[in-house]
C-alpha cells in the first residue's frame, strides 16, 4: 500500500502543493457553481475565517505562541482596505496587498513586544490588543468612522474574469459568487505559501522552538527573531483575512472585531488540529456552517428563534469539549491516526 502511494505522489514538495491547490480550485469552482447565492456568501465568510486561522496555525501550532488578538489584526487589514477603496482609484488586489503589508508591520511591533512573553502572559498581552484596537476606531472617528465604521465598496468583476467564468461555466457571475471566488483564491494562495513555509527550514526551526526552547537556544537559534517572524507571517494572513472580510461584509466597524472573533479563530485552530492547515479549514467550516445548522434543527424541533439561536453556541462548545477529550490533536490528528492505522493494517495483510 505504501509503495503504491509513493509512486502516485510526486517527490517534489512544491509540485505536490501545487497539485493540491489546483485540485482545491477545481473543487471550489464546482461547489460555487452548484450552490445558491446564500451558500456562496457562507463560503465567502468561511474563506476569511480560514485565511486568519491558517496564519494562527503558524503562530500557535508551529511556534507555540498563544494569541488572543488576531481579531484586532484583522481589523487593521479591514480598515486599511476600507480607506484605500474609498476613493475608487486603488484596485482591490493592491488594497489587499497593502492591508497585508500594514498588518505585517503591526505584527513586527506586537511580535517584538510579545517575544519575551510566554504562556498566559502572552495570551494576556494579545488579549489587551484585541480589546484596545477596536476602540481606536471610536477615538479617531473622523478618519475611521466611529461606531458606524467605514462602508466598503464591493469590487466588481473585471471583464476578463467575467468572460473566463462564462466560458468555463456558461453561467452568470453574481456579486456573492464573485466575492467567494476572491476569498477562496486568496485562501488557496495563502495555503500554498504557508504549506511550503511550514515544510521548509523555518517550519522545522519553529517546531524545534515550540518543542524545547532551551535545546533550540543551545543549538544557536535566535528565539526572539524566530518568534517575531512567526508573528509577522501570522499577522499578514490576518490582514488579508480582514481585507476579504471588509469586502464581503461591505463594512469595517468595531462591532465586527470584538474579542469573540479572536476566541473563535483560536477555537477553530484547536478543534481542527494545531499545526495543521487542513485542520484550520475544517475548524473554519465548523464556525460558519454549524451554528445555522443547529439553529435550523432547533426551530424544526419546536424551539423559538431565540432559543434555537442560543442553542448554537452551546452545541459548538460541546463539540469543542468532546474533541479536546477524545482527540487532543484535533480532528485532523484523529484522522491521521486512523489513516496510519489503516495503512499499517493494509501493509500487514
XYZ file of C-alpha atoms in Angstrom:
349
model
C 0.000 0.000 0.000
C 2.761 2.428 0.943
C 4.714 1.612 -2.226
C 1.674 2.398 -4.381
C 1.139 5.725 -2.615
C 4.782 6.678 -3.061
C 4.609 6.046 -6.803
C 1.443 8.121 -7.171
C 2.607 11.120 -5.118
C 5.215 13.425 -6.761
C 8.550 13.677 -4.989
C 8.804 17.447 -5.268
C 7.141 19.198 -2.329
C 6.345 22.277 -4.409
C 4.746 20.137 -7.113
C 2.659 18.265 -4.533
C 1.434 21.509 -3.043
C 0.690 22.983 -6.481
C -1.315 19.916 -7.443
C -3.204 20.163 -4.172
C -4.027 23.823 -4.810
C -5.161 23.081 -8.380
C -7.377 20.281 -7.101
C -8.727 22.648 -4.462
C -9.505 25.274 -7.108
C -11.451 22.704 -9.145
C -13.461 21.773 -6.060
C -14.117 25.453 -5.300
C -15.441 26.078 -8.819
C -17.694 23.026 -8.681
C -19.081 23.949 -5.265
C -19.674 27.632 -6.006
C -21.330 26.893 -9.334
C -23.756 24.353 -7.851
C -24.846 26.256 -4.736
C -27.203 29.149 -4.098
C -26.142 32.793 -3.581
C -26.754 32.334 0.153
C -24.337 29.403 0.231
C -21.888 31.429 -1.835
C -21.960 34.132 0.845
C -21.355 31.473 3.519
C -18.365 30.141 1.607
C -17.054 33.700 1.276
C -17.353 34.044 5.059
C -15.558 30.751 5.551
C -12.696 31.937 3.334
C -11.669 34.855 5.540
C -12.037 32.780 8.693
C -9.800 30.132 7.117
C -7.153 32.643 5.995
C -6.838 34.031 9.519
C -6.951 30.556 11.086
C -4.214 29.309 8.748
C -1.977 32.168 9.869
C -2.809 31.481 13.505
C -1.830 27.849 12.925
C 1.696 29.002 12.107
C 1.897 31.113 15.261
C 0.219 28.772 17.740
C 0.526 25.336 16.198
C 4.114 25.586 14.968
C 5.752 28.203 17.156
C 3.720 27.657 20.324
C 2.672 31.292 20.855
C -0.929 31.699 22.010
C -2.605 34.748 20.507
C -5.979 36.140 21.542
C -5.594 39.265 19.434
C -5.966 38.124 15.849
C -9.363 39.761 15.590
C -7.604 43.095 16.165
C -5.096 42.308 13.407
C -7.984 41.539 11.089
C -9.394 44.954 11.990
C -6.142 46.583 10.846
C -6.424 44.850 7.482
C -10.130 45.663 7.125
C -9.722 49.377 7.895
C -6.693 49.647 5.614
C -8.728 48.145 2.789
C -11.725 50.375 3.514
C -9.585 53.534 3.468
C -7.853 52.609 0.219
C -11.064 51.639 -1.583
C -12.960 54.794 -0.588
C -11.726 56.885 -3.483
C -12.234 54.125 -6.035
C -8.843 54.720 -7.650
C -6.977 51.854 -5.946
C -7.564 48.350 -7.399
C -8.741 45.899 -4.780
C -5.779 43.483 -5.261
C -3.424 46.344 -4.438
C -5.577 47.286 -1.439
C -5.434 43.691 -0.189
C -1.658 43.605 -0.594
C -1.370 46.895 1.279
C -3.568 45.506 4.052
C -1.249 42.515 4.422
C 1.865 44.749 4.484
C 0.435 47.219 7.019
C -0.740 44.423 9.287
C 2.637 42.705 8.982
C 4.303 45.923 10.164
C 1.930 45.980 13.129
C 2.894 42.350 13.666
C 6.565 43.376 13.865
C 5.785 45.796 16.703
C 3.466 43.437 18.556
C 5.736 40.449 17.950
C 8.771 42.308 19.277
C 6.849 43.192 22.428
C 5.496 39.675 22.806
C 8.763 37.854 22.046
C 9.787 37.963 25.699
C 6.414 36.748 26.968
C 5.259 33.165 27.351
C 2.087 31.255 28.099
C -0.628 33.210 29.924
C 1.421 36.433 29.839
C 1.486 36.370 26.045
C -2.204 35.500 25.926
C -2.953 38.438 28.231
C -0.921 40.862 26.122
C -2.650 39.853 22.907
C -6.000 39.948 24.709
C -5.311 43.585 25.563
C -4.608 44.149 21.861
C -7.968 42.606 20.936
C -9.783 44.806 23.437
C -7.934 48.045 22.683
C -7.605 48.173 18.878
C -11.354 48.345 18.026
C -11.611 51.316 20.383
C -9.196 53.281 18.196
C -11.893 53.498 15.538
C -14.121 55.291 18.030
C -11.337 57.598 19.206
C -10.361 58.558 15.634
C -13.956 58.765 14.481
C -13.213 61.446 11.892
C -10.908 59.118 9.996
C -12.268 55.658 10.861
C -15.982 56.375 11.125
C -16.512 55.796 14.840
C -19.019 53.149 15.889
C -20.686 53.225 12.470
C -17.441 52.261 10.790
C -16.485 52.718 7.164
C -18.515 51.414 4.274
C -16.564 49.417 1.714
C -17.266 49.434 -1.980
C -17.737 45.911 -3.201
C -15.378 45.222 -6.119
C -16.887 44.451 -9.493
C -15.546 41.583 -11.571
C -13.255 42.719 -14.391
C -14.281 41.901 -17.918
C -11.682 39.175 -18.451
C -12.744 37.381 -15.276
C -16.433 37.517 -16.185
C -15.668 36.281 -19.718
C -13.492 33.436 -18.442
C -16.150 32.480 -15.919
C -18.864 32.391 -18.592
C -16.615 30.413 -20.945
C -15.932 27.758 -18.280
C -19.343 27.556 -16.616
C -21.836 29.135 -19.039
C -23.382 30.831 -16.011
C -23.800 34.334 -14.682
C -21.338 35.726 -12.157
C -23.276 37.226 -9.262
C -21.846 39.527 -6.638
C -21.852 36.954 -3.831
C -20.212 34.379 -6.072
C -17.502 36.788 -7.185
C -16.671 37.669 -3.581
C -16.498 33.968 -2.766
C -14.063 33.491 -5.640
C -11.915 36.364 -4.344
C -11.868 34.870 -0.858
C -11.102 31.325 -1.940
C -8.448 32.227 -4.494
C -6.760 34.297 -1.783
C -7.085 31.381 0.618
C -5.535 28.927 -1.851
C -2.571 31.257 -2.441
C -2.093 31.585 1.327
C -2.319 27.811 1.780
C 0.298 27.248 -0.941
C 2.733 29.723 0.601
C 2.224 28.504 4.165
C 2.453 24.834 3.212
C 5.859 25.393 1.609
C 6.989 27.574 4.507
C 5.919 25.036 7.135
C 7.662 22.179 5.331
C 10.887 24.123 4.884
C 13.653 25.327 7.164
C 11.573 27.843 9.088
C 8.878 25.281 9.767
C 11.466 22.942 11.248
C 13.048 25.586 13.477
C 9.641 26.824 14.647
C 8.764 23.289 15.694
C 12.114 22.993 17.477
C 11.442 26.188 19.433
C 7.943 25.007 20.292
C 9.092 21.586 21.499
C 12.171 22.621 23.523
C 13.222 26.253 23.810
C 16.372 25.504 25.813
C 17.669 22.966 23.299
C 16.832 25.292 20.410
C 18.719 28.160 22.027
C 21.719 25.942 22.759
C 21.686 24.937 19.082
C 22.237 28.571 18.147
C 18.694 29.522 17.176
C 17.692 33.123 17.868
C 14.398 32.624 19.632
C 13.360 36.267 19.612
C 13.767 36.682 15.860
C 12.009 33.411 15.151
C 9.037 34.393 17.337
C 8.805 37.801 15.666
C 8.937 36.209 12.212
C 6.142 33.796 13.116
C 4.062 36.702 14.407
C 4.688 38.712 11.227
C 3.635 35.840 8.947
C 0.536 35.231 11.042
C -0.303 38.954 11.128
C -0.005 39.251 7.332
C -2.520 36.415 6.967
C -4.842 38.147 9.436
C -4.553 41.360 7.425
C -5.527 39.550 4.237
C -8.434 37.950 6.074
C -9.550 41.373 7.277
C -9.388 42.709 3.722
C -11.605 39.894 2.448
C -13.972 40.385 5.397
C -14.324 44.094 4.622
C -15.250 43.378 1.010
C -17.645 40.544 1.867
C -19.430 42.395 4.679
C -19.050 45.767 2.887
C -18.245 47.362 6.219
C -15.345 47.846 8.613
C -16.759 48.601 12.055
C -15.582 47.978 15.649
C -18.532 45.660 16.336
C -17.142 43.162 13.835
C -13.803 42.750 15.605
C -14.635 42.001 19.211
C -12.831 39.511 21.434
C -15.359 36.895 20.283
C -13.740 36.894 16.836
C -10.273 36.229 18.284
C -11.593 33.438 20.507
C -13.466 31.920 17.577
C -10.293 31.785 15.491
C -8.345 30.110 18.291
C -11.197 27.652 18.804
C -11.216 26.797 15.092
C -7.486 26.049 15.196
C -7.813 23.867 18.304
C -10.811 21.910 17.007
C -9.271 21.351 13.584
C -5.847 20.448 14.926
C -2.903 22.580 15.999
C -0.234 22.916 13.337
C -2.471 21.634 10.528
C -3.639 23.830 7.648
C -6.421 21.366 6.678
C -7.410 21.480 10.354
C -7.713 25.272 10.136
C -10.019 24.863 7.120
C -12.124 22.299 8.934
C -12.383 24.439 12.065
C -13.415 27.443 9.961
C -16.089 25.367 8.250
C -17.496 24.422 11.656
C -17.540 28.087 12.674
C -19.596 29.043 9.632
C -21.880 26.071 8.980
C -22.512 24.512 12.393
C -24.452 27.387 14.055
C -27.017 27.791 11.216
C -27.461 24.009 11.024
C -28.091 23.780 14.775
C -30.477 26.753 14.629
C -32.478 25.126 11.834
C -32.638 21.852 13.751
C -33.791 23.722 16.854
C -36.586 25.547 15.055
C -37.607 22.292 13.385
C -37.824 20.661 16.826
C -40.285 23.313 18.028
C -37.953 25.833 19.673
C -38.433 29.550 19.190
C -35.989 31.508 17.081
C -34.270 32.947 20.163
C -33.976 29.545 21.839
C -32.603 27.950 18.685
C -30.036 30.760 18.299
C -28.920 30.269 21.903
C -28.585 26.535 21.305
C -25.981 27.009 18.559
C -23.061 28.256 20.736
C -23.882 25.592 23.316
C -23.565 22.833 20.715
C -20.337 24.353 19.408
C -18.965 24.361 22.950
C -19.947 20.704 23.378
C -18.159 19.856 20.116
C -15.040 21.651 21.380
C -15.074 19.781 24.706
C -15.652 16.411 23.024
C -12.817 16.988 20.563
C -10.423 18.017 23.337
C -11.313 14.931 25.377
C -11.389 12.320 22.626
C -8.920 13.834 20.157
C -6.368 16.139 21.841
C -4.682 16.598 18.467
C -7.906 17.890 16.947
C -9.996 16.339 14.225
C -7.046 16.167 11.826
C -4.926 14.424 14.452
C -7.636 11.805 14.859
C -7.924 11.345 11.100
C -4.142 10.950 10.785
C -4.131 8.224 13.440
C -6.936 6.384 11.681
C -5.152 6.744 8.326
C -1.880 5.372 9.682
C -3.696 2.502 11.361
C -5.425 1.649 8.089
C -2.127 1.779 6.160
C -0.389 -0.412 8.755
C -3.199 -2.947 8.661
C -3.173 -2.922 4.850
C 0.604 -3.381 4.822
C 0.461 -6.259 7.323
C -2.063 -8.118 5.198
